[in-house]
């Protein structure tokens, strides 16, 4: 890997020239100080594009775990079940309450309040009406597209939604997140993008308690509760956060 980096780095451009100058400067600074590290070309690891005015981040994956964590803490469940959401979410939430994480490709996580287990979203290992607090975030858009080794299935998302609905307890809470836009699109083999109407139709057996949008454009805000139709129409790949309950 380091050899590939050095080969790509051998070409002259403004970023490389600046990097080489700063490396030489640090070598000079080392001579004036007590040597505590090995500093040589064998261990170059150029990061050329991080010197930015603002810290960049993935809006979807920073905002939606914050949205979900707040709701779960306010609901005060005895335990939370997560189906294949980002590992940062389940691991951090486990510092607050017991969490069980299920994934088609189970993660080798070792934390005292977290169980990481194997689970198939097409056939969840739970009794019907049994889960008090449940989340499945930025996951259903991937199922059936083969990206993660799962079998191709055009309607896998429908089957997944039926399973989530089946296992949710009466009075229970489901936090569901998917890419959201004005059109229903499959970006093969990565993900689907849903319209708000299709999500609501998929979960027609549940009651929508809250809908929040993470807009594509940071100028439109972070977490936008009950976004206007005008804002929704601007989205090709926003992020829809849905809080459902079961009567």
PDB file of C-alpha atoms in Angstrom:
ATOM      1  CA  UNK A   1       0.000   0.000   0.000  1.00  0.00           C
ATOM      2  CA  UNK A   2       2.797   2.419   0.945  1.00  0.00           C
ATOM      3  CA  UNK A   3       4.578   1.640  -2.350  1.00  0.00           C
ATOM      4  CA  UNK A   4       1.409   2.574  -4.271  1.00  0.00           C
ATOM      5  CA  UNK A   5       1.150   5.828  -2.329  1.00  0.00           C
ATOM      6  CA  UNK A   6       4.773   6.699  -3.098  1.00  0.00           C
ATOM      7  CA  UNK A   7       4.267   5.930  -6.808  1.00  0.00           C
ATOM      8  CA  UNK A   8       1.216   8.192  -7.027  1.00  0.00           C
ATOM      9  CA  UNK A   9       3.054  10.792  -5.002  1.00  0.00           C
ATOM     10  CA  UNK A  10       6.024  10.864  -7.396  1.00  0.00           C
ATOM     11  CA  UNK A  11       4.119  13.080  -9.843  1.00  0.00           C
ATOM     12  CA  UNK A  12       4.651  16.787  -9.348  1.00  0.00           C
ATOM     13  CA  UNK A  13       1.666  18.964  -8.545  1.00  0.00           C
ATOM     14  CA  UNK A  14       1.009  21.782  -6.096  1.00  0.00           C
ATOM     15  CA  UNK A  15      -0.116  19.430  -3.317  1.00  0.00           C
ATOM     16  CA  UNK A  16       2.926  17.194  -3.718  1.00  0.00           C
ATOM     17  CA  UNK A  17       5.333  20.134  -3.868  1.00  0.00           C
ATOM     18  CA  UNK A  18       3.856  21.556  -0.663  1.00  0.00           C
ATOM     19  CA  UNK A  19       4.029  18.135   0.999  1.00  0.00           C
ATOM     20  CA  UNK A  20       7.706  17.654   0.087  1.00  0.00           C
ATOM     21  CA  UNK A  21       8.587  21.125   1.336  1.00  0.00           C
ATOM     22  CA  UNK A  22       6.826  20.509   4.651  1.00  0.00           C
ATOM     23  CA  UNK A  23       8.507  17.113   5.038  1.00  0.00           C
ATOM     24  CA  UNK A  24      11.891  18.737   4.598  1.00  0.00           C
ATOM     25  CA  UNK A  25      10.909  21.440   7.085  1.00  0.00           C
ATOM     26  CA  UNK A  26       9.935  18.828   9.675  1.00  0.00           C
ATOM     27  CA  UNK A  27      13.273  17.031   9.128  1.00  0.00           C
ATOM     28  CA  UNK A  28      15.025  20.316   9.876  1.00  0.00           C
ATOM     29  CA  UNK A  29      12.905  20.814  12.993  1.00  0.00           C
ATOM     30  CA  UNK A  30      13.786  17.294  14.130  1.00  0.00           C
ATOM     31  CA  UNK A  31      17.495  18.195  14.127  1.00  0.00           C
ATOM     32  CA  UNK A  32      16.790  20.984  16.634  1.00  0.00           C
ATOM     33  CA  UNK A  33      14.886  18.725  19.003  1.00  0.00           C
ATOM     34  CA  UNK A  34      15.306  15.414  20.822  1.00  0.00           C
ATOM     35  CA  UNK A  35      14.665  12.637  18.287  1.00  0.00           C
ATOM     36  CA  UNK A  36      11.721  10.543  19.495  1.00  0.00           C
ATOM     37  CA  UNK A  37      10.361   8.993  16.272  1.00  0.00           C
ATOM     38  CA  UNK A  38      11.581   7.390  13.085  1.00  0.00           C
ATOM     39  CA  UNK A  39      10.965  10.032  10.414  1.00  0.00           C
ATOM     40  CA  UNK A  40      11.938   8.900   6.918  1.00  0.00           C
ATOM     41  CA  UNK A  41      10.593   8.364   3.408  1.00  0.00           C
ATOM     42  CA  UNK A  42       9.806   4.700   4.061  1.00  0.00           C
ATOM     43  CA  UNK A  43       6.856   5.750   6.190  1.00  0.00           C
ATOM     44  CA  UNK A  44       5.408   8.576   4.119  1.00  0.00           C
ATOM     45  CA  UNK A  45       1.629   8.678   4.322  1.00  0.00           C
ATOM     46  CA  UNK A  46       0.554  11.773   2.368  1.00  0.00           C
ATOM     47  CA  UNK A  47      -2.815  13.247   3.299  1.00  0.00           C
ATOM     48  CA  UNK A  48      -3.050  16.052   0.793  1.00  0.00           C
ATOM     49  CA  UNK A  49      -6.630  17.253   0.967  1.00  0.00           C
ATOM     50  CA  UNK A  50      -7.446  17.656   4.668  1.00  0.00           C
ATOM     51  CA  UNK A  51      -6.190  21.239   5.001  1.00  0.00           C
ATOM     52  CA  UNK A  52      -9.638  22.787   4.689  1.00  0.00           C
ATOM     53  CA  UNK A  53     -11.368  25.774   6.257  1.00  0.00           C
ATOM     54  CA  UNK A  54     -14.158  23.613   7.717  1.00  0.00           C
ATOM     55  CA  UNK A  55     -14.167  20.009   8.877  1.00  0.00           C
ATOM     56  CA  UNK A  56     -16.057  17.981   6.288  1.00  0.00           C
ATOM     57  CA  UNK A  57     -18.343  15.106   7.269  1.00  0.00           C
ATOM     58  CA  UNK A  58     -20.959  12.749   5.870  1.00  0.00           C
ATOM     59  CA  UNK A  59     -24.213  14.528   6.678  1.00  0.00           C
ATOM     60  CA  UNK A  60     -26.287  11.331   6.610  1.00  0.00           C
ATOM     61  CA  UNK A  61     -24.095   9.367   9.000  1.00  0.00           C
ATOM     62  CA  UNK A  62     -23.429  12.150  11.500  1.00  0.00           C
ATOM     63  CA  UNK A  63     -26.949  13.519  11.835  1.00  0.00           C
ATOM     64  CA  UNK A  64     -29.138  10.412  11.796  1.00  0.00           C
ATOM     65  CA  UNK A  65     -27.452   8.622  14.754  1.00  0.00           C
ATOM     66  CA  UNK A  66     -27.811  11.826  16.786  1.00  0.00           C
ATOM     67  CA  UNK A  67     -31.503  11.989  15.847  1.00  0.00           C
ATOM     68  CA  UNK A  68     -32.093   8.358  16.828  1.00  0.00           C
ATOM     69  CA  UNK A  69     -30.110   8.480  20.076  1.00  0.00           C
ATOM     70  CA  UNK A  70     -32.115  11.439  21.369  1.00  0.00           C
ATOM     71  CA  UNK A  71     -35.415   9.661  20.729  1.00  0.00           C
ATOM     72  CA  UNK A  72     -34.277   6.412  22.331  1.00  0.00           C
ATOM     73  CA  UNK A  73     -32.945   8.146  25.450  1.00  0.00           C
ATOM     74  CA  UNK A  74     -36.230  10.044  25.825  1.00  0.00           C
ATOM     75  CA  UNK A  75     -38.233   6.807  25.426  1.00  0.00           C
ATOM     76  CA  UNK A  76     -36.143   5.024  28.122  1.00  0.00           C
ATOM     77  CA  UNK A  77     -36.462   1.426  26.864  1.00  0.00           C
ATOM     78  CA  UNK A  78     -34.963  -1.395  28.937  1.00  0.00           C
ATOM     79  CA  UNK A  79     -33.088  -2.630  25.853  1.00  0.00           C
ATOM     80  CA  UNK A  80     -32.654  -1.603  22.220  1.00  0.00           C
ATOM     81  CA  UNK A  81     -32.483  -3.832  19.138  1.00  0.00           C
ATOM     82  CA  UNK A  82     -30.652  -2.518  16.073  1.00  0.00           C
ATOM     83  CA  UNK A  83     -30.680  -4.122  12.647  1.00  0.00           C
ATOM     84  CA  UNK A  84     -27.524  -3.364  10.676  1.00  0.00           C
ATOM     85  CA  UNK A  85     -27.249   0.374  11.260  1.00  0.00           C
ATOM     86  CA  UNK A  86     -23.848   2.051  11.454  1.00  0.00           C
ATOM     87  CA  UNK A  87     -21.589   0.456  14.071  1.00  0.00           C
ATOM     88  CA  UNK A  88     -20.825   3.881  15.563  1.00  0.00           C
ATOM     89  CA  UNK A  89     -24.476   4.146  16.562  1.00  0.00           C
ATOM     90  CA  UNK A  90     -24.896   0.798  18.317  1.00  0.00           C
ATOM     91  CA  UNK A  91     -21.508   0.960  20.030  1.00  0.00           C
ATOM     92  CA  UNK A  92     -22.057   4.442  21.467  1.00  0.00           C
ATOM     93  CA  UNK A  93     -25.676   3.728  22.414  1.00  0.00           C
ATOM     94  CA  UNK A  94     -24.479   0.661  24.345  1.00  0.00           C
ATOM     95  CA  UNK A  95     -22.733   3.017  26.771  1.00  0.00           C
ATOM     96  CA  UNK A  96     -26.221   4.157  27.835  1.00  0.00           C
ATOM     97  CA  UNK A  97     -28.354   0.993  27.723  1.00  0.00           C
ATOM     98  CA  UNK A  98     -28.102  -2.666  26.631  1.00  0.00           C
ATOM     99  CA  UNK A  99     -28.044  -3.047  22.840  1.00  0.00           C
ATOM    100  CA  UNK A 100     -28.317  -6.070  20.563  1.00  0.00           C
ATOM    101  CA  UNK A 101     -26.920  -5.538  17.062  1.00  0.00           C
ATOM    102  CA  UNK A 102     -27.855  -7.919  14.221  1.00  0.00           C
ATOM    103  CA  UNK A 103     -26.244  -8.042  10.792  1.00  0.00           C
ATOM    104  CA  UNK A 104     -26.104 -10.315   7.745  1.00  0.00           C
ATOM    105  CA  UNK A 105     -22.321 -10.034   8.195  1.00  0.00           C
ATOM    106  CA  UNK A 106     -21.951  -9.936  11.994  1.00  0.00           C
ATOM    107  CA  UNK A 107     -19.333  -7.533  13.331  1.00  0.00           C
ATOM    108  CA  UNK A 108     -16.672  -8.710  15.782  1.00  0.00           C
ATOM    109  CA  UNK A 109     -17.516  -6.076  18.374  1.00  0.00           C
ATOM    110  CA  UNK A 110     -16.575  -6.614  22.003  1.00  0.00           C
ATOM    111  CA  UNK A 111     -18.213  -4.168  24.381  1.00  0.00           C
ATOM    112  CA  UNK A 112     -19.731  -5.018  27.786  1.00  0.00           C
ATOM    113  CA  UNK A 113     -23.256  -3.755  27.056  1.00  0.00           C
ATOM    114  CA  UNK A 114     -23.434  -4.786  23.401  1.00  0.00           C
ATOM    115  CA  UNK A 115     -24.217  -8.120  21.758  1.00  0.00           C
ATOM    116  CA  UNK A 116     -23.235  -8.431  18.080  1.00  0.00           C
ATOM    117  CA  UNK A 117     -25.163 -11.269  16.474  1.00  0.00           C
ATOM    118  CA  UNK A 118     -25.980 -12.782  13.096  1.00  0.00           C
ATOM    119  CA  UNK A 119     -29.369 -11.878  11.673  1.00  0.00           C
ATOM    120  CA  UNK A 120     -31.150 -11.897   8.323  1.00  0.00           C
ATOM    121  CA  UNK A 121     -33.464  -8.978   7.706  1.00  0.00           C
ATOM    122  CA  UNK A 122     -35.594 -11.234   5.512  1.00  0.00           C
ATOM    123  CA  UNK A 123     -36.191 -13.560   8.472  1.00  0.00           C
ATOM    124  CA  UNK A 124     -35.614 -11.807  11.781  1.00  0.00           C
ATOM    125  CA  UNK A 125     -35.029 -14.101  14.809  1.00  0.00           C
ATOM    126  CA  UNK A 126     -37.797 -12.597  16.941  1.00  0.00           C
ATOM    127  CA  UNK A 127     -41.372 -13.429  17.857  1.00  0.00           C
ATOM    128  CA  UNK A 128     -44.094 -11.248  16.365  1.00  0.00           C
ATOM    129  CA  UNK A 129     -44.988  -8.127  18.387  1.00  0.00           C
ATOM    130  CA  UNK A 130     -41.985  -8.634  20.677  1.00  0.00           C
ATOM    131  CA  UNK A 131     -39.544  -5.717  20.217  1.00  0.00           C
ATOM    132  CA  UNK A 132     -40.155  -2.595  22.286  1.00  0.00           C
ATOM    133  CA  UNK A 133     -37.389  -0.432  20.799  1.00  0.00           C
ATOM    134  CA  UNK A 134     -36.103  -1.123  17.275  1.00  0.00           C
ATOM    135  CA  UNK A 135     -33.990   0.640  14.663  1.00  0.00           C
ATOM    136  CA  UNK A 136     -32.962  -0.098  11.096  1.00  0.00           C
ATOM    137  CA  UNK A 137     -31.172   2.888   9.637  1.00  0.00           C
ATOM    138  CA  UNK A 138     -29.517   3.312   6.251  1.00  0.00           C
ATOM    139  CA  UNK A 139     -29.876  -0.436   5.705  1.00  0.00           C
ATOM    140  CA  UNK A 140     -33.044  -1.404   3.845  1.00  0.00           C
ATOM    141  CA  UNK A 141     -31.967   0.533   0.744  1.00  0.00           C
ATOM    142  CA  UNK A 142     -29.146  -2.004   0.256  1.00  0.00           C
ATOM    143  CA  UNK A 143     -30.918  -5.353   0.701  1.00  0.00           C
ATOM    144  CA  UNK A 144     -31.382  -7.441  -2.425  1.00  0.00           C
ATOM    145  CA  UNK A 145     -28.825  -5.556  -4.512  1.00  0.00           C
ATOM    146  CA  UNK A 146     -25.957  -7.975  -3.862  1.00  0.00           C
ATOM    147  CA  UNK A 147     -23.542  -5.367  -2.570  1.00  0.00           C
ATOM    148  CA  UNK A 148     -22.900  -7.172   0.705  1.00  0.00           C
ATOM    149  CA  UNK A 149     -23.124 -10.725  -0.576  1.00  0.00           C
ATOM    150  CA  UNK A 150     -26.876 -11.035  -0.128  1.00  0.00           C
ATOM    151  CA  UNK A 151     -28.930 -12.649  -2.933  1.00  0.00           C
ATOM    152  CA  UNK A 152     -30.414 -10.407  -5.618  1.00  0.00           C
ATOM    153  CA  UNK A 153     -34.064  -9.676  -4.910  1.00  0.00           C
ATOM    154  CA  UNK A 154     -35.885  -6.702  -6.418  1.00  0.00           C
ATOM    155  CA  UNK A 155     -38.504  -6.756  -3.634  1.00  0.00           C
ATOM    156  CA  UNK A 156     -36.164  -7.501  -0.724  1.00  0.00           C
ATOM    157  CA  UNK A 157     -36.891  -4.089   0.771  1.00  0.00           C
ATOM    158  CA  UNK A 158     -40.614  -4.871   0.898  1.00  0.00           C
ATOM    159  CA  UNK A 159     -39.870  -8.151   2.692  1.00  0.00           C
ATOM    160  CA  UNK A 160     -37.552  -6.364   5.118  1.00  0.00           C
ATOM    161  CA  UNK A 161     -40.205  -3.776   5.961  1.00  0.00           C
ATOM    162  CA  UNK A 162     -42.743  -6.534   6.594  1.00  0.00           C
ATOM    163  CA  UNK A 163     -40.326  -8.194   9.011  1.00  0.00           C
ATOM    164  CA  UNK A 164     -39.654  -4.955  10.877  1.00  0.00           C
ATOM    165  CA  UNK A 165     -43.394  -4.356  11.133  1.00  0.00           C
ATOM    166  CA  UNK A 166     -44.042  -7.936  12.267  1.00  0.00           C
ATOM    167  CA  UNK A 167     -41.570  -7.974  15.166  1.00  0.00           C
ATOM    168  CA  UNK A 168     -42.334  -4.478  16.500  1.00  0.00           C
ATOM    169  CA  UNK A 169     -44.335  -4.671  19.718  1.00  0.00           C
ATOM    170  CA  UNK A 170     -47.703  -3.010  20.192  1.00  0.00           C
ATOM    171  CA  UNK A 171     -46.834   0.450  21.461  1.00  0.00           C
ATOM    172  CA  UNK A 172     -43.223  -0.094  20.363  1.00  0.00           C
ATOM    173  CA  UNK A 173     -41.006   2.362  18.506  1.00  0.00           C
ATOM    174  CA  UNK A 174     -39.215   1.856  15.186  1.00  0.00           C
ATOM    175  CA  UNK A 175     -36.593   4.277  13.914  1.00  0.00           C
ATOM    176  CA  UNK A 176     -36.164   3.895  10.168  1.00  0.00           C
ATOM    177  CA  UNK A 177     -33.760   5.801   7.910  1.00  0.00           C
ATOM    178  CA  UNK A 178     -33.260   5.640   4.135  1.00  0.00           C
ATOM    179  CA  UNK A 179     -31.995   7.896   1.331  1.00  0.00           C
ATOM    180  CA  UNK A 180     -34.836  10.198   0.354  1.00  0.00           C
ATOM    181  CA  UNK A 181     -35.524  12.100  -2.849  1.00  0.00           C
ATOM    182  CA  UNK A 182     -38.256  13.222  -5.187  1.00  0.00           C
ATOM    183  CA  UNK A 183     -37.982  10.070  -7.328  1.00  0.00           C
ATOM    184  CA  UNK A 184     -37.778   6.375  -6.487  1.00  0.00           C
ATOM    185  CA  UNK A 185     -34.429   5.248  -7.920  1.00  0.00           C
ATOM    186  CA  UNK A 186     -32.130   2.211  -7.751  1.00  0.00           C
ATOM    187  CA  UNK A 187     -28.446   3.130  -7.952  1.00  0.00           C
ATOM    188  CA  UNK A 188     -27.180  -0.402  -8.663  1.00  0.00           C
ATOM    189  CA  UNK A 189     -25.503  -2.074  -6.896  1.00  0.00           C
ATOM    190  CA  UNK A 190     -25.212   0.418  -4.071  1.00  0.00           C
ATOM    191  CA  UNK A 191     -28.610   1.573  -2.841  1.00  0.00           C
ATOM    192  CA  UNK A 192     -32.181   2.654  -3.462  1.00  0.00           C
ATOM    193  CA  UNK A 193     -33.488   6.191  -3.070  1.00  0.00           C
ATOM    194  CA  UNK A 194     -37.088   6.478  -1.842  1.00  0.00           C
ATOM    195  CA  UNK A 195     -39.758   9.123  -2.070  1.00  0.00           C
ATOM    196  CA  UNK A 196     -41.506  10.007   1.180  1.00  0.00           C
ATOM    197  CA  UNK A 197     -44.771   8.602  -0.212  1.00  0.00           C
ATOM    198  CA  UNK A 198     -43.251   5.203  -0.943  1.00  0.00           C
ATOM    199  CA  UNK A 199     -41.834   4.921   2.594  1.00  0.00           C
ATOM    200  CA  UNK A 200     -45.209   5.776   4.098  1.00  0.00           C
ATOM    201  CA  UNK A 201     -46.915   3.247   1.823  1.00  0.00           C
ATOM    202  CA  UNK A 202     -44.433   0.544   2.824  1.00  0.00           C
ATOM    203  CA  UNK A 203     -45.221   1.212   6.496  1.00  0.00           C
ATOM    204  CA  UNK A 204     -48.959   1.738   6.058  1.00  0.00           C
ATOM    205  CA  UNK A 205     -49.642  -0.625   8.990  1.00  0.00           C
ATOM    206  CA  UNK A 206     -47.737   1.650  11.380  1.00  0.00           C
ATOM    207  CA  UNK A 207     -48.343   5.173  12.639  1.00  0.00           C
ATOM    208  CA  UNK A 208     -45.876   7.932  11.742  1.00  0.00           C
ATOM    209  CA  UNK A 209     -44.889   9.771  14.906  1.00  0.00           C
ATOM    210  CA  UNK A 210     -42.128  11.969  13.465  1.00  0.00           C
ATOM    211  CA  UNK A 211     -40.537  12.706  10.108  1.00  0.00           C
ATOM    212  CA  UNK A 212     -37.224  14.541   9.890  1.00  0.00           C
ATOM    213  CA  UNK A 213     -35.139  15.319   6.820  1.00  0.00           C
ATOM    214  CA  UNK A 214     -31.385  15.673   6.495  1.00  0.00           C
ATOM    215  CA  UNK A 215     -31.163  17.832   3.348  1.00  0.00           C
ATOM    216  CA  UNK A 216     -28.463  17.355   0.720  1.00  0.00           C
ATOM    217  CA  UNK A 217     -27.441  21.002   0.912  1.00  0.00           C
ATOM    218  CA  UNK A 218     -26.011  22.116   4.265  1.00  0.00           C
ATOM    219  CA  UNK A 219     -27.488  25.552   3.591  1.00  0.00           C
ATOM    220  CA  UNK A 220     -30.931  23.992   4.089  1.00  0.00           C
ATOM    221  CA  UNK A 221     -30.156  22.911   7.656  1.00  0.00           C
ATOM    222  CA  UNK A 222     -29.106  19.850   9.612  1.00  0.00           C
ATOM    223  CA  UNK A 223     -32.097  17.976  11.041  1.00  0.00           C
ATOM    224  CA  UNK A 224     -35.266  19.533   9.591  1.00  0.00           C
ATOM    225  CA  UNK A 225     -38.434  18.442  11.371  1.00  0.00           C
ATOM    226  CA  UNK A 226     -41.542  18.211   9.147  1.00  0.00           C
ATOM    227  CA  UNK A 227     -39.844  19.637   6.040  1.00  0.00           C
ATOM    228  CA  UNK A 228     -41.908  21.565   3.540  1.00  0.00           C
ATOM    229  CA  UNK A 229     -42.892  20.075   0.196  1.00  0.00           C
ATOM    230  CA  UNK A 230     -40.717  22.716  -1.431  1.00  0.00           C
ATOM    231  CA  UNK A 231     -37.641  21.462   0.443  1.00  0.00           C
ATOM    232  CA  UNK A 232     -38.470  17.819  -0.315  1.00  0.00           C
ATOM    233  CA  UNK A 233     -38.683  18.608  -4.024  1.00  0.00           C
ATOM    234  CA  UNK A 234     -35.083  19.867  -3.948  1.00  0.00           C
ATOM    235  CA  UNK A 235     -33.705  16.489  -2.859  1.00  0.00           C
ATOM    236  CA  UNK A 236     -32.156  13.841  -5.076  1.00  0.00           C
ATOM    237  CA  UNK A 237     -30.213  12.113  -2.281  1.00  0.00           C
ATOM    238  CA  UNK A 238     -31.289  13.528   1.040  1.00  0.00           C
ATOM    239  CA  UNK A 239     -31.851  11.401   4.149  1.00  0.00           C
ATOM    240  CA  UNK A 240     -35.277  10.606   5.550  1.00  0.00           C
ATOM    241  CA  UNK A 241     -35.616   9.801   9.258  1.00  0.00           C
ATOM    242  CA  UNK A 242     -38.937   8.180  10.213  1.00  0.00           C
ATOM    243  CA  UNK A 243     -40.187   7.379  13.713  1.00  0.00           C
ATOM    244  CA  UNK A 244     -43.012   4.831  13.599  1.00  0.00           C
ATOM    245  CA  UNK A 245     -45.150   3.313  16.346  1.00  0.00           C
ATOM    246  CA  UNK A 246     -47.473   0.317  16.321  1.00  0.00           C
ATOM    247  CA  UNK A 247     -51.053   0.537  17.609  1.00  0.00           C
TER     248      UNK A 247
END
